[in-house]
Every structure is written in C-alpha cells, then in structure tokens.
Amino acid sequence: MQKLHCEIGSFANLSKLFDFKAYSQLALLTNVSLAKIYEFEIKSFFAQAGFALQIIELADGEEFKNLEQVQEVWQKLFSFGFDRHSLLLNFGGGMISDLGGFAAATFMRGIDFINVPTSLLAQVDASLGGKTAINFGKIKNGIGLFINPKLTIIDPIFTQSLAKREILSGFAEILKHAIIFDQKLFNLLASKSFLSFSLRELTEIIDKSCFLKMKAIEQDFLEKNQRKLLNFGHTLGHAFEALSLKTKQSLTHGEAVALGMLLESRLAVEIGLLKQADCLKIEQVIKHNYVFDLDKKIQTADLLTLLQFDKKKKGKNIYWSLPQTIGQAVFDQLVPEAVVEAIVNEFMLEDKNVV
Ligand SMILES: [Zn+2]
C-alpha cells in the first residue's frame, strides 16, 4: 500500500519522517513559480536532510508535461551524478508528480521518488494511486506507468498560498470521495462553506479523503473495477472541461467535476438508482460552493458529440459510475442516450448557469 503522511508542518519535518541517509544523492523537482514561493522552505529542507541543494525547475503548465522536459530531467540527474541509489523529490501539483514519477521510474531502470503535492487537487487526487504520465503529441497522459512513490507527504500548510478557485477545485474531488464512499464526510462538507474550514479541519478532511481513495486503489491497483467508482462526475465533467478550455470562461478541473457530479446525480435519479431527496442534498452542496460560468458557445450537441467520441474509445457503451445513496456508488451503469440529452438540455436552460 502507498505510504502517506498528512500533517500540518510535515514538509518542514520531512527529514525526521524519512530516512534520507540511505540515498547517495537527492534532487528536488518543481516548477519555476513554486521554486520562488518556497525558496526558503526548500533550502532549509536540503540543509536538514544533509544534502547539497540540487533543484530542477520546469516551466509551469500542463503543456510542458512532455518528453522534452523528461529528457531535461534525466540530463540534470546524470549531471548531478545520480546513480541507482539516488532519490528524486517531486514538489508541486499533478504535473510535477506525473512527470517526475515517470522520469524517476525510467531513470537507470528506476530510482526511488517521494511526492510532496502542493495543490489541494494534487494532495487529494493526483499524488495518490501511483499514476505517472506525460502527454504524447495531442494524447493526454499517452505514455506512463503505474508505480508508487516511496512516500507521499501532504502538508496542508501549502493550501494557504492557493487561490480560492484552486482550493475549490481540490474540494470537488473530496466531495466526490464523500458521495461515493462516506456519508459522514459528506455531512461534514455540507455543514458549511468549503472555504470556511480552518486549517485544522481541512487537515482532517484531506486525511479522510486520502484514506478513502487509497482504500479503493488498494483493492484495485490496475483500475479494473472498484477504482472505476472514482470516475463519478468525470464522464460529463471531462466533456465540460474540454469544451470550456476552448472558450474564454475555462472551468478548473474541480469546477468541471462538480458540474459533472451535479448532472450525473440527476442521471442516477432518472434511472431509478438514487432518491430525489439525496440528489437534492448533493445539488445543494455543489450549488452552495460553485458557480458555473459557462460560455454560451457551449452547446448540448457538442457535449454529446464529445461523449460519443469517448464511447468509441472504450467500446460500445458509456459505462457510468453513479451514486446509489450518499456514501455508496455503483459502476458500469448504462443510461439511455435520450436521458443524458434531456438532463444536459434541462441544465443548459437553467439560465443562471450561463453568462
Ligand atoms: Zn478528477
């Protein structure tokens, strides 16, 4: 099972939590912006761990998650004198852990790596599950492998320098874990606005959310069954996300997933899986925390075309992961296309969602 430590101040104490002496070399991979924001913290980490400062800074942005950047990393590691007993620390969001994990797993047939996710989204999602990848041409995450880091350190202190929209983006995945696995966590999330949780409360929420995701992954490392539940909100969410990126009002990943969960909960009601009352509770939490500023250019027809494209990739049907009650979900559900179209259409006509 993946090793994870979630605690306020855990990055500052990392040298007490992990035995760095077993390694010949250490380097930290991050992006240029984070290297600047956390210059002091990074320097004192190296001093405490007893290694010379070796930082690899990548350009900031998903478009740089490619093979050229991986080559840069490999080159740097060779220039630092890395051998098979060296360690790479990935410090950043999902882009850094995806690319850094891949670079480490392939360098000299694989070296150990640690993940220190700094965005809330990466803390509760990307850094768990052992997924590493780079984009290949136009294919998102086209090349990569499943491999676990030696340790994942989650320090909620990093969320304090995030923009509100970024925090809300991470909360969508937390809410997803609550809806599909844990009613108690759902009730806690429904008790007040996401942005009003204290750092201490947030730490408990992150810890619980990670535990739920890791339990699902542990049962299903290669994504055959149980792990499919984690796709809740992502079938329609990805379609909205992709379309919004072509407009001036792009949605964050979390906003798109929140919208996806809202609509997919309605689908679950339509096919007789979820009670209307539970669906309303889910909608309330989502609408209380998120505003969906969609560009008018996004049309139901385009969304349905995108879903069809998705379907072609995976075979005959779209299999949905949907909630059955709050805290429990099922996968491989079929929903008639006409129902999907009606639900999306209905939402598009709720004019408060479109600006
Ligand atoms: Zn997601």
Tab-separated table of C-alpha atoms and ligand atoms in Angstrom, residues 121 125 173 176 230 232 234 238 241 253-254 257, ligand 1:
chain	number	residue	atom	x	y	z
A	121	LEU	CA	-6.164	18.901	-6.007
A	125	ASP	CA	-6.103	13.163	-6.120
A	173	GLU	CA	-12.548	15.564	-5.530
A	176	LYS	CA	-16.650	13.043	-4.776
A	230	LEU	CA	-13.697	7.278	-8.762
A	232	PHE	CA	-18.110	9.637	-10.783
A	234	HIS	CA	-15.838	12.751	-14.623
A	238	HIS	CA	-14.325	15.934	-18.681
A	241	GLU	CA	-13.826	20.801	-19.049
A	253	HIS	CA	-10.854	20.573	-13.228
A	254	GLY	CA	-12.758	20.672	-9.940
A	257	VAL	CA	-16.153	17.661	-11.884
B	1	ZN	ZN	-10.556	14.417	-11.240
